[in-house]
Coordinates of C-alpha atoms in Angstrom, one line a residue:
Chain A
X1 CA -0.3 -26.3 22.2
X2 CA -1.9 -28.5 19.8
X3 CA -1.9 -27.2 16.3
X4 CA -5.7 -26.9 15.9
X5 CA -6.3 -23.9 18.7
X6 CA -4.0 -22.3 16.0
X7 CA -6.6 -23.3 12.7
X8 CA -9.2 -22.4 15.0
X9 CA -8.0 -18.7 15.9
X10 CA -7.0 -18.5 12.0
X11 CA -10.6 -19.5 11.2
X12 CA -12.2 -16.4 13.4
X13 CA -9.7 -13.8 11.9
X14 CA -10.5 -14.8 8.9
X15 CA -14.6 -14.6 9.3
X16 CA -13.9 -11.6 11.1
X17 CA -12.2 -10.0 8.4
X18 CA -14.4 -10.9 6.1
X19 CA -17.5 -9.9 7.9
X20 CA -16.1 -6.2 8.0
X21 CA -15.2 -6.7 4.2
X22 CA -19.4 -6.5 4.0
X23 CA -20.5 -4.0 6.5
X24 CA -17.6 -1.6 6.4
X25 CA -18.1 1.6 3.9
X26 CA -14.6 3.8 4.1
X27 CA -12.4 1.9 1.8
X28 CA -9.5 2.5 3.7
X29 CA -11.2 0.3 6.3
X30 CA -11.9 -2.5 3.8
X31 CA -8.4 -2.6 2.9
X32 CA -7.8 -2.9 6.7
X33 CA -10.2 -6.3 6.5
X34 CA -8.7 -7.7 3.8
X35 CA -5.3 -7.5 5.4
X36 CA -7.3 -9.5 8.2
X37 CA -8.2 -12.0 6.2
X38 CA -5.0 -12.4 4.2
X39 CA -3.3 -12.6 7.9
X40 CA -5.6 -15.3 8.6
X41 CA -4.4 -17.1 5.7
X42 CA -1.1 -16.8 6.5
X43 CA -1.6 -18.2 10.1
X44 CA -2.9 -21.0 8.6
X45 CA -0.3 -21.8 6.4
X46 CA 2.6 -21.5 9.3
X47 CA 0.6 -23.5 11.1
X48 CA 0.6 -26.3 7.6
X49 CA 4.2 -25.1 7.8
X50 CA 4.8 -26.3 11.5
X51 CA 2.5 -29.7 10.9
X52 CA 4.6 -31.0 8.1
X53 CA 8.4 -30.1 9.4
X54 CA 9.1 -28.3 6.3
X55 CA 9.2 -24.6 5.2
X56 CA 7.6 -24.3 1.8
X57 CA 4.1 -23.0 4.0
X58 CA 6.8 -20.0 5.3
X59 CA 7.9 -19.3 1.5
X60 CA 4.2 -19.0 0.7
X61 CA 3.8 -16.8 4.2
X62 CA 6.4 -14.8 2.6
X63 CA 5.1 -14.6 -0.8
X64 CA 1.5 -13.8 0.4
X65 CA 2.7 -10.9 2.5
X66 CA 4.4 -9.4 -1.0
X67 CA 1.1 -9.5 -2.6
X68 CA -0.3 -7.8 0.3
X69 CA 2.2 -4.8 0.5
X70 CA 1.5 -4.4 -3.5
X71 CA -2.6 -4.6 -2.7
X72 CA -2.2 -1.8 0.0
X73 CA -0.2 0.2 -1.9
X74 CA -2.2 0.3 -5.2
X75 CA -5.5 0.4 -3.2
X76 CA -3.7 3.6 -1.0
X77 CA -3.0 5.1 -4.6
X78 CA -6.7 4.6 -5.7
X79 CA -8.1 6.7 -2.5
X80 CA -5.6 9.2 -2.7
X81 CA -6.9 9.8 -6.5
X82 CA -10.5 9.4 -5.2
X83 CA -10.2 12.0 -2.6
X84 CA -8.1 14.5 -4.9
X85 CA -11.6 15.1 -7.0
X86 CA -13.5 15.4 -4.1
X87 CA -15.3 11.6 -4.8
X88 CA -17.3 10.7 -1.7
X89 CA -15.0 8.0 0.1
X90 CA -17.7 5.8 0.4
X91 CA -17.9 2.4 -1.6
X92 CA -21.9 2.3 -1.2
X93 CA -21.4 5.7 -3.9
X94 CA -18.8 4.8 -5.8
X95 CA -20.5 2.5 -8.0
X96 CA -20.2 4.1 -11.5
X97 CA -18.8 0.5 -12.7
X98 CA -22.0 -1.5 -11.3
X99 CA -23.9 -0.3 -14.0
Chain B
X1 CA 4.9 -21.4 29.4
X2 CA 4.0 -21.3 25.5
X3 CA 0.2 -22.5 26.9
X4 CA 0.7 -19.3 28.7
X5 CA 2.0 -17.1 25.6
X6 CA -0.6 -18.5 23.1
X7 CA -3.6 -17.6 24.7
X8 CA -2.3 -14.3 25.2
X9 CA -1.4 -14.2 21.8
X10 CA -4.6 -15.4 20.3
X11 CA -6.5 -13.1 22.7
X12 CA -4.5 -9.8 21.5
X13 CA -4.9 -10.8 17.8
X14 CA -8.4 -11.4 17.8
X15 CA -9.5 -8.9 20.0
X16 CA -7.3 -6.4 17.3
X17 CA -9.2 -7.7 14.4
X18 CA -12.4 -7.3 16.2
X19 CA -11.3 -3.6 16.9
X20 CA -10.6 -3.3 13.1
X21 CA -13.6 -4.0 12.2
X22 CA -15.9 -2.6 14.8
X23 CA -13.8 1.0 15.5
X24 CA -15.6 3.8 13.5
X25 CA -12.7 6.5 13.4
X26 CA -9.6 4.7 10.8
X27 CA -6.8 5.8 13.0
X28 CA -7.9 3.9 15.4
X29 CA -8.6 0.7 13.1
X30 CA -4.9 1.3 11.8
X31 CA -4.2 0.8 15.2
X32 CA -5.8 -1.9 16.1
X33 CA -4.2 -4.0 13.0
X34 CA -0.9 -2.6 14.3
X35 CA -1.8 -4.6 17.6
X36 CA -3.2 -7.6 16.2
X37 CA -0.2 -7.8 13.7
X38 CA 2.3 -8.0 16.5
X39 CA 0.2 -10.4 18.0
X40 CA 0.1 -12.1 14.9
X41 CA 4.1 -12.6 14.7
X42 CA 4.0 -14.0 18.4
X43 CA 2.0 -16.9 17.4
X44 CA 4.7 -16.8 14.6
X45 CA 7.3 -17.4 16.6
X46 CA 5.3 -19.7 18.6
X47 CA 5.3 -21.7 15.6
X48 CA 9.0 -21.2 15.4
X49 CA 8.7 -19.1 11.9
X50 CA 11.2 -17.0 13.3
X51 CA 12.0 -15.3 10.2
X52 CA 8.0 -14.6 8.9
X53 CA 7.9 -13.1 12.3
X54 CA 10.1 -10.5 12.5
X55 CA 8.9 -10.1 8.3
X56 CA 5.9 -9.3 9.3
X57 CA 7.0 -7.1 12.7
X58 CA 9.1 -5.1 10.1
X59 CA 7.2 -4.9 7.2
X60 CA 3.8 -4.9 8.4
X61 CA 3.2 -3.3 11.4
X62 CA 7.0 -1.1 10.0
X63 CA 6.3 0.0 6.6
X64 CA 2.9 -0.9 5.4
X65 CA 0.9 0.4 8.4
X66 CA 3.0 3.7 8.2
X67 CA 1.6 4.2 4.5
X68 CA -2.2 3.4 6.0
X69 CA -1.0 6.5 8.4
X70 CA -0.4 8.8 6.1
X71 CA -2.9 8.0 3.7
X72 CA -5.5 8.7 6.7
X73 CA -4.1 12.0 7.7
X74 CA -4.1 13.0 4.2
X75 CA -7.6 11.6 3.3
X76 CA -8.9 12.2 6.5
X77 CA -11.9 10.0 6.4
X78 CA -14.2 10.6 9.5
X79 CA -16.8 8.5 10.9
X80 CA -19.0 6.7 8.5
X81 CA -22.8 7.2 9.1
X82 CA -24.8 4.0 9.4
X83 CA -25.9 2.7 6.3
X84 CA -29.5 1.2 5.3
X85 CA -27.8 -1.4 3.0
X86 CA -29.1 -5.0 3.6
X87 CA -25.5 -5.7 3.6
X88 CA -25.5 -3.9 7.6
X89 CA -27.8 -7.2 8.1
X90 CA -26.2 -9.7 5.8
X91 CA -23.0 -9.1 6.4
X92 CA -22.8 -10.3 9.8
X93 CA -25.0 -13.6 9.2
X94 CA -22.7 -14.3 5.9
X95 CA -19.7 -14.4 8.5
X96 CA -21.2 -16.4 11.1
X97 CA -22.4 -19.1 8.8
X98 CA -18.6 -18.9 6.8
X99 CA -17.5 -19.4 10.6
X100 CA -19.8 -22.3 11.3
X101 CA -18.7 -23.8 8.3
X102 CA -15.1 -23.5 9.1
X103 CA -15.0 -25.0 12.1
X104 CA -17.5 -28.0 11.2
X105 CA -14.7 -28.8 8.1
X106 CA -12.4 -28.1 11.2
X107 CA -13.1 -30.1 13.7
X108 CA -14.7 -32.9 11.5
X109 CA -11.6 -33.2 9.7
X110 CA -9.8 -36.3 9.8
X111 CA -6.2 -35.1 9.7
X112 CA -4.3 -37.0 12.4
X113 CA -2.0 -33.9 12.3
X114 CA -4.2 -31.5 13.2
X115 CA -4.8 -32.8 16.6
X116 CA -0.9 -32.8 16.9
X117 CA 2.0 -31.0 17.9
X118 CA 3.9 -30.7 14.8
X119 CA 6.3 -32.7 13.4
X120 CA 10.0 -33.0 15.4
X121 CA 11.5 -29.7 15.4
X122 CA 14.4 -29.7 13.5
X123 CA 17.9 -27.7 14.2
X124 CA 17.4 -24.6 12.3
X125 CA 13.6 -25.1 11.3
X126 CA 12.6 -21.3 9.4
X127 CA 15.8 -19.5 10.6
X128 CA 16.8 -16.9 8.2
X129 CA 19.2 -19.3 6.5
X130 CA 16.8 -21.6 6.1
X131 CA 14.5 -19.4 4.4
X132 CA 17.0 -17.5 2.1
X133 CA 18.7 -20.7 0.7
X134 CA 15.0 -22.1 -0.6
X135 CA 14.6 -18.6 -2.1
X136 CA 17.4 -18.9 -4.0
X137 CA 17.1 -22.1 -4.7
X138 CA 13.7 -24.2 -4.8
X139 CA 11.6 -21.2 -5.0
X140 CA 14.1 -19.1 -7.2
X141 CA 11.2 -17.8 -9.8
X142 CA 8.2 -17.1 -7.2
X143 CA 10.8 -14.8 -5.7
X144 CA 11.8 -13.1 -9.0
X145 CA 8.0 -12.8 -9.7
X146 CA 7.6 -11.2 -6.3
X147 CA 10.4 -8.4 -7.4
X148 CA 8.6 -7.7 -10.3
X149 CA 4.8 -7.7 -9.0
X150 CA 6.8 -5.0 -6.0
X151 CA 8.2 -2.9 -9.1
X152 CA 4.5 -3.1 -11.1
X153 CA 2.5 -2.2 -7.4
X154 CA 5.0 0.7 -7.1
X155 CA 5.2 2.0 -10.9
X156 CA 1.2 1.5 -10.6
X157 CA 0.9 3.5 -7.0
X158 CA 2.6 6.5 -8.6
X159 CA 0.7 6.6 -11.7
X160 CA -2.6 6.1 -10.0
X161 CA -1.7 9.0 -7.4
X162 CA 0.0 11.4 -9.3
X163 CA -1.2 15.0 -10.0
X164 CA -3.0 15.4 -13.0
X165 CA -2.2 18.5 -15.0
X166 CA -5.7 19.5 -16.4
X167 CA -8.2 17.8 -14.9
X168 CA -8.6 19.7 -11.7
X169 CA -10.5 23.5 -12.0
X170 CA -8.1 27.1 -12.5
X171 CA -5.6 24.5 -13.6
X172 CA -3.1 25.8 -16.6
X173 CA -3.5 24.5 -20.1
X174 CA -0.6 23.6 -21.6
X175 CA -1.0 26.5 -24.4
X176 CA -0.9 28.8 -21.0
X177 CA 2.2 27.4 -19.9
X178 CA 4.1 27.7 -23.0
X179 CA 3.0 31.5 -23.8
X180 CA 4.0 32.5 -20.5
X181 CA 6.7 34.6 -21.2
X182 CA 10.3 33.3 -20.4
X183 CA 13.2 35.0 -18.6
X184 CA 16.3 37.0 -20.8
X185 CA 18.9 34.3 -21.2
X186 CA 17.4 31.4 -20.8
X187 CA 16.2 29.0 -23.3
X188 CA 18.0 26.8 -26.3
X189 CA 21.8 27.7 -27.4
X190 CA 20.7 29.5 -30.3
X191 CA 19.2 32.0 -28.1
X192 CA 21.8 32.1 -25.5
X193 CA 24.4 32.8 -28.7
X194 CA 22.0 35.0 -30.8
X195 CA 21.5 37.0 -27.0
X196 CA 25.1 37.4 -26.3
X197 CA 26.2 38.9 -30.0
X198 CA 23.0 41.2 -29.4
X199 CA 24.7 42.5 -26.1
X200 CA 28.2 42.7 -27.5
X201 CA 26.7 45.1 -30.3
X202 CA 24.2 47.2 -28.2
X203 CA 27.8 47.6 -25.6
X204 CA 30.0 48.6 -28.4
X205 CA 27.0 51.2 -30.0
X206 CA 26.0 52.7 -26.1
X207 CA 28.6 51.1 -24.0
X208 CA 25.9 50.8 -21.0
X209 CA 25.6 46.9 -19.4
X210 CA 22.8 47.6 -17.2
X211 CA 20.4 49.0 -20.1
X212 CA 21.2 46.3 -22.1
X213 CA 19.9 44.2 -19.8
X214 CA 17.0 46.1 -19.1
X215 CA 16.2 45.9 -22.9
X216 CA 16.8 42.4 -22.9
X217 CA 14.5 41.7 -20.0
X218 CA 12.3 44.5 -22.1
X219 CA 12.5 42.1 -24.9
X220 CA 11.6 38.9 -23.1
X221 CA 8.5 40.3 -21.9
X222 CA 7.2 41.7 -25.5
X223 CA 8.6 39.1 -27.6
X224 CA 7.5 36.0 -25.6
X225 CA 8.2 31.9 -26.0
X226 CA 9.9 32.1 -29.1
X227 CA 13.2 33.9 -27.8
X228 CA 14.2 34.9 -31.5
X229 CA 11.6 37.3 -30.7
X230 CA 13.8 39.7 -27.9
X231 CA 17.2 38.7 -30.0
X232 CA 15.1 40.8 -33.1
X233 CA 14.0 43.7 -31.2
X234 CA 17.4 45.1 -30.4
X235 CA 18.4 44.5 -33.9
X236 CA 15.9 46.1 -35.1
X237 CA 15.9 49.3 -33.0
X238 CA 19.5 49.3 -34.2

């Protein structure tokens, strides 16, 4: 399979992902999207990884998924503190911090 | 064969993100990112990152999509009602046009690799071997950097999450919870001491055990947090 049907498929994850970043208003499922698009991003860079012969694209694979655990589980800890005072779960709402 | 597997693949994991984004009830988006995941490590090991495969089959759909589980039991989060935001509109368009863009930077491209195979696979190309000796060696400090980001996110989770001793309503001040009154023989050594030679006289002047605890207990309730309090009542009625 030639390595661009791969770049290709990364490419609609990644709008796809991003797309429900925008319409999607239950944080939860925003956190869901992101993890779309940061899996897009790390289909892309196996892919680079596979191109080149050489595994510094895997490393970064790697590294990328660490950031994501520590995204989820902070942004996990943030709802769990919005719903414990009854906050609406609801991004449109929660926008104290927009001024 | 891997023709075959890809398109599978690719069909599962986009058809999974699709799902995430377009499922109303979260379970069921959790879900569907627990499908395109695995579909995700297939094109992985397609691209012979055996060891980012089974990463991701272990700790993503494993451990993180777990915590997504539990955090939608326990937050429940039912079906969203449709929005009038212009981003309902926007959002979509903004995502097609990032698409278009993509693939026009794509395809127009004029990397000779990316119409390619890859270069020649080598013997052991992103075996677990392969992957550990660069961690420990070339890429020592952005794995050090990744221990300590895991030990901030986690330190950070807990904090964020904890329970919070005032803030919800009914909940006990801190005053409250240090007049409440304590049980007989409990508390600092003083106390304990100061109890005990209270006992020994009050068994050698009525020679009763079970009184003495009930005055003690008698005492704990009266004199309240400060303990000296129940060791002076006996004395005193002495």
């Amino acid at each position: 399979m030639a390595l661009d049907w791969y770049l290709a498929v990364s490419a609609l994850i990644f709008c796809i992902g991003a797309g429900g970043v925008l319409v999607r208003r239950n944080p939860l499922v925003v956190l869901l999207c992101l993890e779309l698009m940061l899996n897009a991003a790390n289909l892309a860079l196996v892919t680079f990884a596979r191109m080149h012969g050489g595994e510094a694209g895997q490393i970064f694979a790697l590294i990328v998924m660490v950031v994501a655990a520590c995204e989820v589980t902070v942004g996990l800890g943030l709802l769990v503190a919005i719903s414990r005072r009854n906050l609406p779960i609801d991004v449109d709402q929660l926008r104290e911090l927009n001024g | 064969m891997s023709v075959v597997m890809f398109f599978i693949a690719a069909a599962v994991a986009i058809a999974g993100a699709i799902g995430v984004v377009a499922l109303r009830n979260p379970l069921y988006a959790v879900l569907a990112l627990v499908c395109h995941l695995v579909a995700l490590a297939a094109l992985f090991l397609l691209l012979r990152a055996e060891f980012v495969a089974a990463a991701q089959v272990v700790v993503y759909a494993g451990a993180v999509m777990v915590l997504y589980v539990f955090v939608v039991a326990y937050v429940g989060g039912g079906d969203e009602l449709a929005g009038r935001s212009a981003l309902r509109i926007l959002g979509p368009l903004f995502a097609l046009a990032l698409a278009v863009e993509l693939f026009i930077a794509m395809l127009g491209s004029a990397l000779a690799g990316i119409r390619g195979y890859g270069a020649p696979y080598k013997l052991g190309f992103g075996t677990p071997e392969q992957i550990g000796r660069l961690f420990l060696t070339d890429y020592l400090f952005p794995f050090e950097a990744a221990s300590l980001l895991l030990l901030v996110a986690a330190v950070g989770a807990i904090v964020l999450a904890r329970r919070r001793r005032g803030l919800e309503e009914g909940a006990l001040e801190l005053k409250d919870l240090l007049a409440a009154p304590r049980p007989a023989y409990t508390g600092t050594i003083a106390e304990g001491a100061g109890v005990r030679r209270v006992r020994e006289a009050l068994e050698q002047s009525h020679g009763g055990v079970t009184e003495v605890v009930g005055a003690a207990v008698a005492g704990a309730a009266v004199g309240g947090p400060t303990g000296s309090a129940h060791v002076d009542q006996p004395e005193g009625e002495r």
